Coordinates of C-alpha atoms in Angstrom, one line a residue:
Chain N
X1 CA 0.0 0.0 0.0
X2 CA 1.2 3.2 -1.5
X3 CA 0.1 6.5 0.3
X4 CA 1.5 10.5 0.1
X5 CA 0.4 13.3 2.0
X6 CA 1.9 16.7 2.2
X7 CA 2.8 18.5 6.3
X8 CA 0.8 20.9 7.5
X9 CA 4.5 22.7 7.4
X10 CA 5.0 25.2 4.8
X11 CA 4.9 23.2 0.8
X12 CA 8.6 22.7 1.4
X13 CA 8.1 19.0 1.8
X14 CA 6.2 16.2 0.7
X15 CA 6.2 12.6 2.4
X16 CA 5.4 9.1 0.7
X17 CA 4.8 6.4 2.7
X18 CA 5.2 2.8 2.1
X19 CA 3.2 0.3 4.3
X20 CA 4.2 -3.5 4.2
X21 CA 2.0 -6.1 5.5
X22 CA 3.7 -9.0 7.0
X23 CA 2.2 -12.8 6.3
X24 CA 3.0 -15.7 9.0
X25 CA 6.2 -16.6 8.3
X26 CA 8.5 -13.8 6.9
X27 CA 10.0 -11.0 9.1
X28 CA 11.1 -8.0 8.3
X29 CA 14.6 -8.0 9.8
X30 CA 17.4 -10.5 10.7
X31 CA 15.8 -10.9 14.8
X32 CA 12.5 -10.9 14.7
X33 CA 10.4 -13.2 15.9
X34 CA 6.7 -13.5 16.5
X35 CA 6.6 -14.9 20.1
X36 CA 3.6 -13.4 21.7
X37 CA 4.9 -11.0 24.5
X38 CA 1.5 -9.2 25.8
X39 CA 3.8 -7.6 28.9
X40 CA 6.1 -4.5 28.2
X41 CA 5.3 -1.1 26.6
X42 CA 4.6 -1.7 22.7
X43 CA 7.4 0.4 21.5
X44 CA 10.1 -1.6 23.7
X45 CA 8.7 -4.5 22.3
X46 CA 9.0 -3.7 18.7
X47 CA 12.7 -2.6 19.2
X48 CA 13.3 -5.9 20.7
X49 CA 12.3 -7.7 17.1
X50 CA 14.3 -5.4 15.4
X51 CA 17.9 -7.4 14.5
X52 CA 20.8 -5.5 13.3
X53 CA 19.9 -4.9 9.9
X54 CA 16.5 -3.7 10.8
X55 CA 18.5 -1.3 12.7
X56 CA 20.8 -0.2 10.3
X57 CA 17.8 0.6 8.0
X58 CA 16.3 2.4 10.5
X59 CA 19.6 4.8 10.9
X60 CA 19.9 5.3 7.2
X61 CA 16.3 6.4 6.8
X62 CA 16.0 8.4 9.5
X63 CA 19.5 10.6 8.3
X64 CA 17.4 10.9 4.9
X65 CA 14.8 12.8 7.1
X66 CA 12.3 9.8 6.6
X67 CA 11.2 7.2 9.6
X68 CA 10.4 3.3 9.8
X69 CA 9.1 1.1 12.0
X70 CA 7.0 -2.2 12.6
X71 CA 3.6 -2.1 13.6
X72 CA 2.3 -4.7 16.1
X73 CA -1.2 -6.7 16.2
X74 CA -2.4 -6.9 19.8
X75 CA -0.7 -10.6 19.8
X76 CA 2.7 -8.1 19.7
X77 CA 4.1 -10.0 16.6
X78 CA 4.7 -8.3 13.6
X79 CA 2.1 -7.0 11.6
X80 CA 3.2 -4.6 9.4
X81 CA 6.1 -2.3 8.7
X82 CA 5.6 1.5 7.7
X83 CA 8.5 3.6 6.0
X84 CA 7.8 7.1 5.6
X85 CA 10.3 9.3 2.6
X86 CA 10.4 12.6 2.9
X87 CA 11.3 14.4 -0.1
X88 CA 11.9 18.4 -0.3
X89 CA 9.8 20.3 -3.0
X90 CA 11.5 21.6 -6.3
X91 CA 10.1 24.7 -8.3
X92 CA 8.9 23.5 -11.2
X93 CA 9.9 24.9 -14.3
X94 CA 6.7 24.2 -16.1
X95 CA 5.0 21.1 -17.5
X96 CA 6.6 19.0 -20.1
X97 CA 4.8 16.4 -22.4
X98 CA 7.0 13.3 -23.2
X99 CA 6.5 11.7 -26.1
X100 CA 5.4 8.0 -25.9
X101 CA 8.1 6.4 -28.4
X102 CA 10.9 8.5 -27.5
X103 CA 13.5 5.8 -26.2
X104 CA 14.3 5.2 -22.3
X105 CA 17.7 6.0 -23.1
X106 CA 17.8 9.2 -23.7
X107 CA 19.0 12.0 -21.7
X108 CA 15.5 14.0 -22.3
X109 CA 13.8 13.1 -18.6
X110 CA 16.3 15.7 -16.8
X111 CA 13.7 18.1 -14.7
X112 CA 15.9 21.5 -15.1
X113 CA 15.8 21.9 -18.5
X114 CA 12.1 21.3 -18.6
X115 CA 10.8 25.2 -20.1
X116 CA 14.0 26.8 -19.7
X117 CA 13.9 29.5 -22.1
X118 CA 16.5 29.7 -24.6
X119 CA 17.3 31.9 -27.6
X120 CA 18.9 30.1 -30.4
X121 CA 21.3 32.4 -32.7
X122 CA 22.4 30.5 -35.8
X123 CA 23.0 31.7 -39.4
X124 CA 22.7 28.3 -41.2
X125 CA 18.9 27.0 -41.8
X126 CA 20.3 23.6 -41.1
X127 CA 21.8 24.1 -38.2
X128 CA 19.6 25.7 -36.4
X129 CA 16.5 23.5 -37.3
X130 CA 18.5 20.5 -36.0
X131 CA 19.8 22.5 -32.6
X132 CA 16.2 23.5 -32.1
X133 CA 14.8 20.2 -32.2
X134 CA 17.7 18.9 -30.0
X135 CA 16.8 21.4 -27.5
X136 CA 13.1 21.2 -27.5
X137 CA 13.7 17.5 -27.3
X138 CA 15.6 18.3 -23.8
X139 CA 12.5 20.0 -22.7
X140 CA 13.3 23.9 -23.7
X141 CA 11.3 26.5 -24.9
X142 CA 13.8 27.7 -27.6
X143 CA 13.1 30.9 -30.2
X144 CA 15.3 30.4 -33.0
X145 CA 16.8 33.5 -34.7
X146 CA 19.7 34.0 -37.9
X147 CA 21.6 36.6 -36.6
X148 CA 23.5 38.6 -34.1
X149 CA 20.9 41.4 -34.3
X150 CA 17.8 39.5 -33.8
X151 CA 19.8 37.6 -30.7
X152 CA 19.9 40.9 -28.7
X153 CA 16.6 42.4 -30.0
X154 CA 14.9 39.3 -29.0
X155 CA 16.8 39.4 -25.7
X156 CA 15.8 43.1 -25.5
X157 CA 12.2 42.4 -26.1
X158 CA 11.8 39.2 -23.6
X159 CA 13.7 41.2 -20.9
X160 CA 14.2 38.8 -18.0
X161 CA 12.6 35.6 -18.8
X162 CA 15.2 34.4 -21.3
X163 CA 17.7 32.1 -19.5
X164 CA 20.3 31.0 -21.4
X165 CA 21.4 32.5 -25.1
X166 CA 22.9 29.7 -27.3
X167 CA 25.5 31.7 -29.9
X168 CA 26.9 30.1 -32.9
X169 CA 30.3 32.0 -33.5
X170 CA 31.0 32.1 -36.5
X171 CA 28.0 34.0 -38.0
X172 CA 28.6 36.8 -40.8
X173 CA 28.2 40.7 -39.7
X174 CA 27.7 40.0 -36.0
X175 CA 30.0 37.1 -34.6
X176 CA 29.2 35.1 -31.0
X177 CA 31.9 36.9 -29.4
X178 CA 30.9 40.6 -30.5
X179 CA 26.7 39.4 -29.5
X180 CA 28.6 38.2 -26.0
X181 CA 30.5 41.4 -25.1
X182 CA 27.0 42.9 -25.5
X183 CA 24.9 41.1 -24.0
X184 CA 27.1 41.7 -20.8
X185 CA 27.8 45.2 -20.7
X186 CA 24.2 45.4 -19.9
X187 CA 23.2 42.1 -17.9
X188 CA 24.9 39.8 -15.2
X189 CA 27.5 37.3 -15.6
X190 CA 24.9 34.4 -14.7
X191 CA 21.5 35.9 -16.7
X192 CA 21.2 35.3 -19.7
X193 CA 23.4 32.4 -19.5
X194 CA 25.7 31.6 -22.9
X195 CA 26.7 28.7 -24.4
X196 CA 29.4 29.8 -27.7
X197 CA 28.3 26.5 -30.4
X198 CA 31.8 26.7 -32.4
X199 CA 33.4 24.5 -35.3
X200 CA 36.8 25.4 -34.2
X201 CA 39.4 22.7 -33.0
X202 CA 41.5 25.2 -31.7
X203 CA 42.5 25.5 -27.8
X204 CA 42.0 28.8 -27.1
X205 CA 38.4 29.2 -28.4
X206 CA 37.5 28.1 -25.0
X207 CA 39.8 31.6 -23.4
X208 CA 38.2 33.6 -25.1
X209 CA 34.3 32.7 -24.9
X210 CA 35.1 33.2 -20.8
X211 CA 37.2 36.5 -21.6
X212 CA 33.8 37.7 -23.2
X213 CA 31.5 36.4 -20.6
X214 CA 30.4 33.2 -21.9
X215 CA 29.3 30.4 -19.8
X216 CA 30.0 27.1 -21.9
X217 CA 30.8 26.2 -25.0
X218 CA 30.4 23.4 -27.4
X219 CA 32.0 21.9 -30.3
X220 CA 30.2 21.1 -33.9
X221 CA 28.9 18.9 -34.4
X222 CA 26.0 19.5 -31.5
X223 CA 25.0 15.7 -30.1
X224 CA 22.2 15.4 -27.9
X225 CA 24.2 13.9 -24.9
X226 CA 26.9 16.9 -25.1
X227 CA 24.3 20.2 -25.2
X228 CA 22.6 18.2 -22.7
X229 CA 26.2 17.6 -20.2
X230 CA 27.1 21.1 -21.2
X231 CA 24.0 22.8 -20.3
X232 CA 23.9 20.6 -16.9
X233 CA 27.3 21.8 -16.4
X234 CA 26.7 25.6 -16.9
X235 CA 23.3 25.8 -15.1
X236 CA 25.0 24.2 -12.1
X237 CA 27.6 26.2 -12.2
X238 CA 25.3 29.1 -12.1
X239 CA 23.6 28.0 -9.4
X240 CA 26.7 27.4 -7.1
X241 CA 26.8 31.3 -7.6
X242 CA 30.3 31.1 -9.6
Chain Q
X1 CA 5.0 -10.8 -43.8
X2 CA 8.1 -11.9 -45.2
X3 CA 8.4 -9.1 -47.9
X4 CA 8.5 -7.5 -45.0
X5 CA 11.1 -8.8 -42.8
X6 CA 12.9 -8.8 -46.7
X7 CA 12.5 -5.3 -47.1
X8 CA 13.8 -4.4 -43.5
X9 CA 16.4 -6.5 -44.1
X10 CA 17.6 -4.2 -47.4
X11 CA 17.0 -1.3 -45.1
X12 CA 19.3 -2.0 -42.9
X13 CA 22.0 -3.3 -44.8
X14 CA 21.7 -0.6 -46.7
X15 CA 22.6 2.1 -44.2
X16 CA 25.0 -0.3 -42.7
X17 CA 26.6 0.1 -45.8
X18 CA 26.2 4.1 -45.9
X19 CA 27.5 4.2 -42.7
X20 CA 30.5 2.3 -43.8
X21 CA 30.9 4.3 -46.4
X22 CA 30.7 7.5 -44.7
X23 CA 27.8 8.8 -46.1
X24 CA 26.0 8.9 -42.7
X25 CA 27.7 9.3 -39.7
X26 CA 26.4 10.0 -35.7
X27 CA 24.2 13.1 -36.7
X28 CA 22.0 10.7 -38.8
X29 CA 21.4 8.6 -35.6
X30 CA 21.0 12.1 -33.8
X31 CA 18.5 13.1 -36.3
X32 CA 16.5 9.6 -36.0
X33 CA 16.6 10.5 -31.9
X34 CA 15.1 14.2 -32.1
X35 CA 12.4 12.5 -34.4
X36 CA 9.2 11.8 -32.5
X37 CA 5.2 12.2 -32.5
X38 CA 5.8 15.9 -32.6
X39 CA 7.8 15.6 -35.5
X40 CA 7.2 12.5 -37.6
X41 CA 9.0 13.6 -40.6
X42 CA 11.7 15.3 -38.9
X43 CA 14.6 13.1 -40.7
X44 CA 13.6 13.8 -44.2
X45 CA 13.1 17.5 -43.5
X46 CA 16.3 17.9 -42.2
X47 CA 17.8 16.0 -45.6
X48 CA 15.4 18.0 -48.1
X49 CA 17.0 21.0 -46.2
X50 CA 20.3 20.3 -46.2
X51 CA 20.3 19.5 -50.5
X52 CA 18.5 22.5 -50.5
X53 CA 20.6 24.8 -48.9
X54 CA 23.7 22.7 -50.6
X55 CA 22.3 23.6 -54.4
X56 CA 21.7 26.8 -53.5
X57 CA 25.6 26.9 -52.4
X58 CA 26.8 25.4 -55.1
X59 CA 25.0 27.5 -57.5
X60 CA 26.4 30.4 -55.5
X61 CA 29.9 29.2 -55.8
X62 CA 29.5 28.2 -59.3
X63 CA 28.2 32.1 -60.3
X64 CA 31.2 33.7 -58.2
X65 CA 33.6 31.6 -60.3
X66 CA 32.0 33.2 -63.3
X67 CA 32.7 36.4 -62.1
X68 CA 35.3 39.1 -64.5
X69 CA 36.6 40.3 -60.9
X70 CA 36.2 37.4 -58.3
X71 CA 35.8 37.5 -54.9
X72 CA 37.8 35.0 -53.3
X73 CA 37.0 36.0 -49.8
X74 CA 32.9 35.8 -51.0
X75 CA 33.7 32.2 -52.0
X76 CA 35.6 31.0 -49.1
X77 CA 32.7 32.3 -46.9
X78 CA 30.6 29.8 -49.1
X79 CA 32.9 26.9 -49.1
X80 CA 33.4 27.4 -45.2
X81 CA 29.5 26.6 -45.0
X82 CA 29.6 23.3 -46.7
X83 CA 28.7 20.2 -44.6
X84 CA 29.8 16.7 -45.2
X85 CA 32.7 14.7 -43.4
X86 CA 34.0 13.6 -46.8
X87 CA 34.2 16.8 -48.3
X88 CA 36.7 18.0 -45.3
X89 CA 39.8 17.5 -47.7
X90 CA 38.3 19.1 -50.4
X91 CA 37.3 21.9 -48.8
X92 CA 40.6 22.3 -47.3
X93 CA 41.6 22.2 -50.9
X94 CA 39.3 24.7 -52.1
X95 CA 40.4 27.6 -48.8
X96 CA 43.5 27.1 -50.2
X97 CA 43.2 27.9 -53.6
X98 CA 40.7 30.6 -52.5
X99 CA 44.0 32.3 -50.6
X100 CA 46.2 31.5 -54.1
X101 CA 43.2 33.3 -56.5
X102 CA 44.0 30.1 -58.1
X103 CA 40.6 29.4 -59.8
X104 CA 41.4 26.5 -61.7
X105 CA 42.2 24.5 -58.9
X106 CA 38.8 26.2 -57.2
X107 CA 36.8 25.1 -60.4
X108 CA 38.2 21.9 -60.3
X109 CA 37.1 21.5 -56.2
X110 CA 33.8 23.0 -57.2
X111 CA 33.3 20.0 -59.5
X112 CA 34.8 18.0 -57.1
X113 CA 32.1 19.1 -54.5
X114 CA 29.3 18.9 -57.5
X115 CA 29.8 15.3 -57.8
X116 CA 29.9 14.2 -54.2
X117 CA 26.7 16.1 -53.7
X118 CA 24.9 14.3 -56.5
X119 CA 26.2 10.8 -55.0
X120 CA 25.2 11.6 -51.4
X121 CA 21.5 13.0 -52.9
X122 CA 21.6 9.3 -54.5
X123 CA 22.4 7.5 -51.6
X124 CA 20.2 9.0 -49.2
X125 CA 17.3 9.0 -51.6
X126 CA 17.4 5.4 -52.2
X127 CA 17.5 5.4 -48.2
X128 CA 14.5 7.0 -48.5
X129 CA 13.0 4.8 -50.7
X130 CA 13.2 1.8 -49.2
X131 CA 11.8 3.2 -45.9
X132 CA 8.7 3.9 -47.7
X133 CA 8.4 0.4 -49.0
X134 CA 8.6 -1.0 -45.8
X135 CA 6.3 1.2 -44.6
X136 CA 3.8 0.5 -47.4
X137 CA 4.3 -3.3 -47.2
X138 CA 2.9 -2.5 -43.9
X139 CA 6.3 -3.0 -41.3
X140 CA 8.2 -0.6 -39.0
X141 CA 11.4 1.4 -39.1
X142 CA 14.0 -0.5 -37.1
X143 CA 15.1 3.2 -35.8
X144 CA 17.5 3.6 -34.4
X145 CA 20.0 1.4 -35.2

């Protein structure tokens, strides 16, 4: 039996508890026994049935804030055992709708990403119809633009509700870099967030997305499984307040 | 039923053999992933796309060659935006020739391009087709792969 209740304490916290009926014959830890002891307070009693690894249990739940213990029926043997989880509520970002067929494997089930709202900046059609899908797929709410311009007008016009900017670099007219230096002249280091998407092999690409106030980068071609690590990586980081 | 298993079969030796070849690499599994309910033709939208934008690129490149006064940096730019694993030497051929103002040697890579274009449009049409006929003979896209 399967039940979940919220405290009366403040939505912080929200409990499921597990209740497991014992038949004749099984026990739910190493010691116990069902020899009828009517004397002795009930509690005493049931902490005398619990063997070591009852115990141990016991310890572990109760240092992850949740409880467990055995019930007894008036002939003091075991009856049932109860364990209580408490779990601490997350803001939710919004709702997300996964799609039945999508494949267990995939890293699409992560709860942050789920309507983070992205701006997309990427010259080629292609490109950006593939990244936009990949980050939709993760759960985002992505508006896809072609150039540096529309990145910062769109920024402009969303004011604070767009969390992270992804910036292809090497666009015509206004490169990632130059769209980077002003996006933060005006905003934080932390929001928007930017993640540079760059062709380039070479080493110092990475120097000098931080030197212009980028969060993260990644390399062409865009995977699922690295925009999904990189953008894991980058919104931890921001939330560790580096 | 066994057309169909038959047909599946073809299928995927078929892009076995495309993968083999190089003409489909990680991205075309990527693409298979990011296609769902939401977007049931997502694979082949992405490939119409992509010869789309590569013709228009090509005749781009083809009309700058043709130029009295070319623009090398113009068609560097262009050849910079062309995808494909297999055109990577080529390309790298084509920047340098760019930097010489050589433009035999870029007519030449411009031909070279051309023809790998048409073969890759071949290759992934076929791939195409046969998905359709297993589709019609009434089986399922072993997706992905």
């Amino acid at each position: 039996m399967l039940g979940m209740w919220k405290t009366n304490a403040p939505d912080e916290f929200v409990s499921v508890k597990f209740d497991m009926e014992m038949r004749e014959g099984s026990s739910p830890s190493d010691g116990a026994s069902s020899t009828p002891n009517s004397s002795g307070r009930r509690r005493n009693s049931a902490e005398a049935k619990e063997g070591l690894g009852f115990i141990m249990c016991k310890r572990l739940v109760q240092m992850m804030q949740g409880n467990i213990w055995i019930s007894l029926n008036p002939l003091a043997s075991a009856q049932s055992m109860t364990l209580v989880l408490r779990f601490q509520n997350r803001p939710s970002y919004g709702r997300a709708t996964f799609a039945p067929g999508s494949s267990s494997e995939q890293p699409s089930s992560n709860p942050q990403f789920r309507g983070l709202r992205v701006i997309l900046a990427d010259d080629d059609a292609l490109n950006r119809a593939v990244t936009k899908k990949l980050l939709e797929k993760l759960g985002c709410e992505v508006t896809a633009v072609s150039s540096g311009f529309e990145c910062l007008s769109a920024l402009n016009s969303a004011e604070n509700s767009v969390r992270l900017v992804v910036l292809d670099i090497q666009m015509p007219e206004m490169d990632g870099f130059e769209v980077a230096t002003r996006i933060r002249k005006v905003r934080s280091r932390s929001w928007p967030l930017i993640i540079a998407v760059t062709a380039s092999a070479e080493d110092n690409v990475w120097e000098r997305c931080l030197q212009m106030g980028m969060n993260g980068m990644i390399r062409k071609p865009v995977l699922l499984q690295g925009m999904a690590d990189e953008l894991q990586r980058v919104l931890q980081r921001a939330g560790e307040g580096l | 039923m066994d057309s169909v298993v038959l047909l599946q079969r073809q299928l995927v030796d078929y892009t076995a053999q495309l993968f083999n070849e190089g003409f489909l690499d990680d991205q075309f599994n990527q693409l298979q992933q990011l296609q769902d309910e939401s977007n049931p033709d997502f694979v082949v939208e992405v490939v119409t796309l992509f010869f789309e934008d590569s013709e228009r690129l090509l005749n781009e490149l083809a009309k700058a060659l043709e130029q009295q006064s070319i623009d090398y940096r113009k068609i560097d730019a262009h050849v910079h935006q062309l995808k494909g694993q297999q055109l990577q030497k080529v390309c790298i051929a084509f920047r340098n020739y760019c930097e010489e103002r050589n433009i035999e040697g870029c007519q030449k890579c411009l031909q070279q391009v051309k023809n790998e274009y048409s073969l890759v449009k071949t290759k992934l049409e076929t791939l195409f087709k046969l998905e359709q006929q297993v589709l019609a003979a009434g089986g399922s896209i072993p997706w992905p792969m």
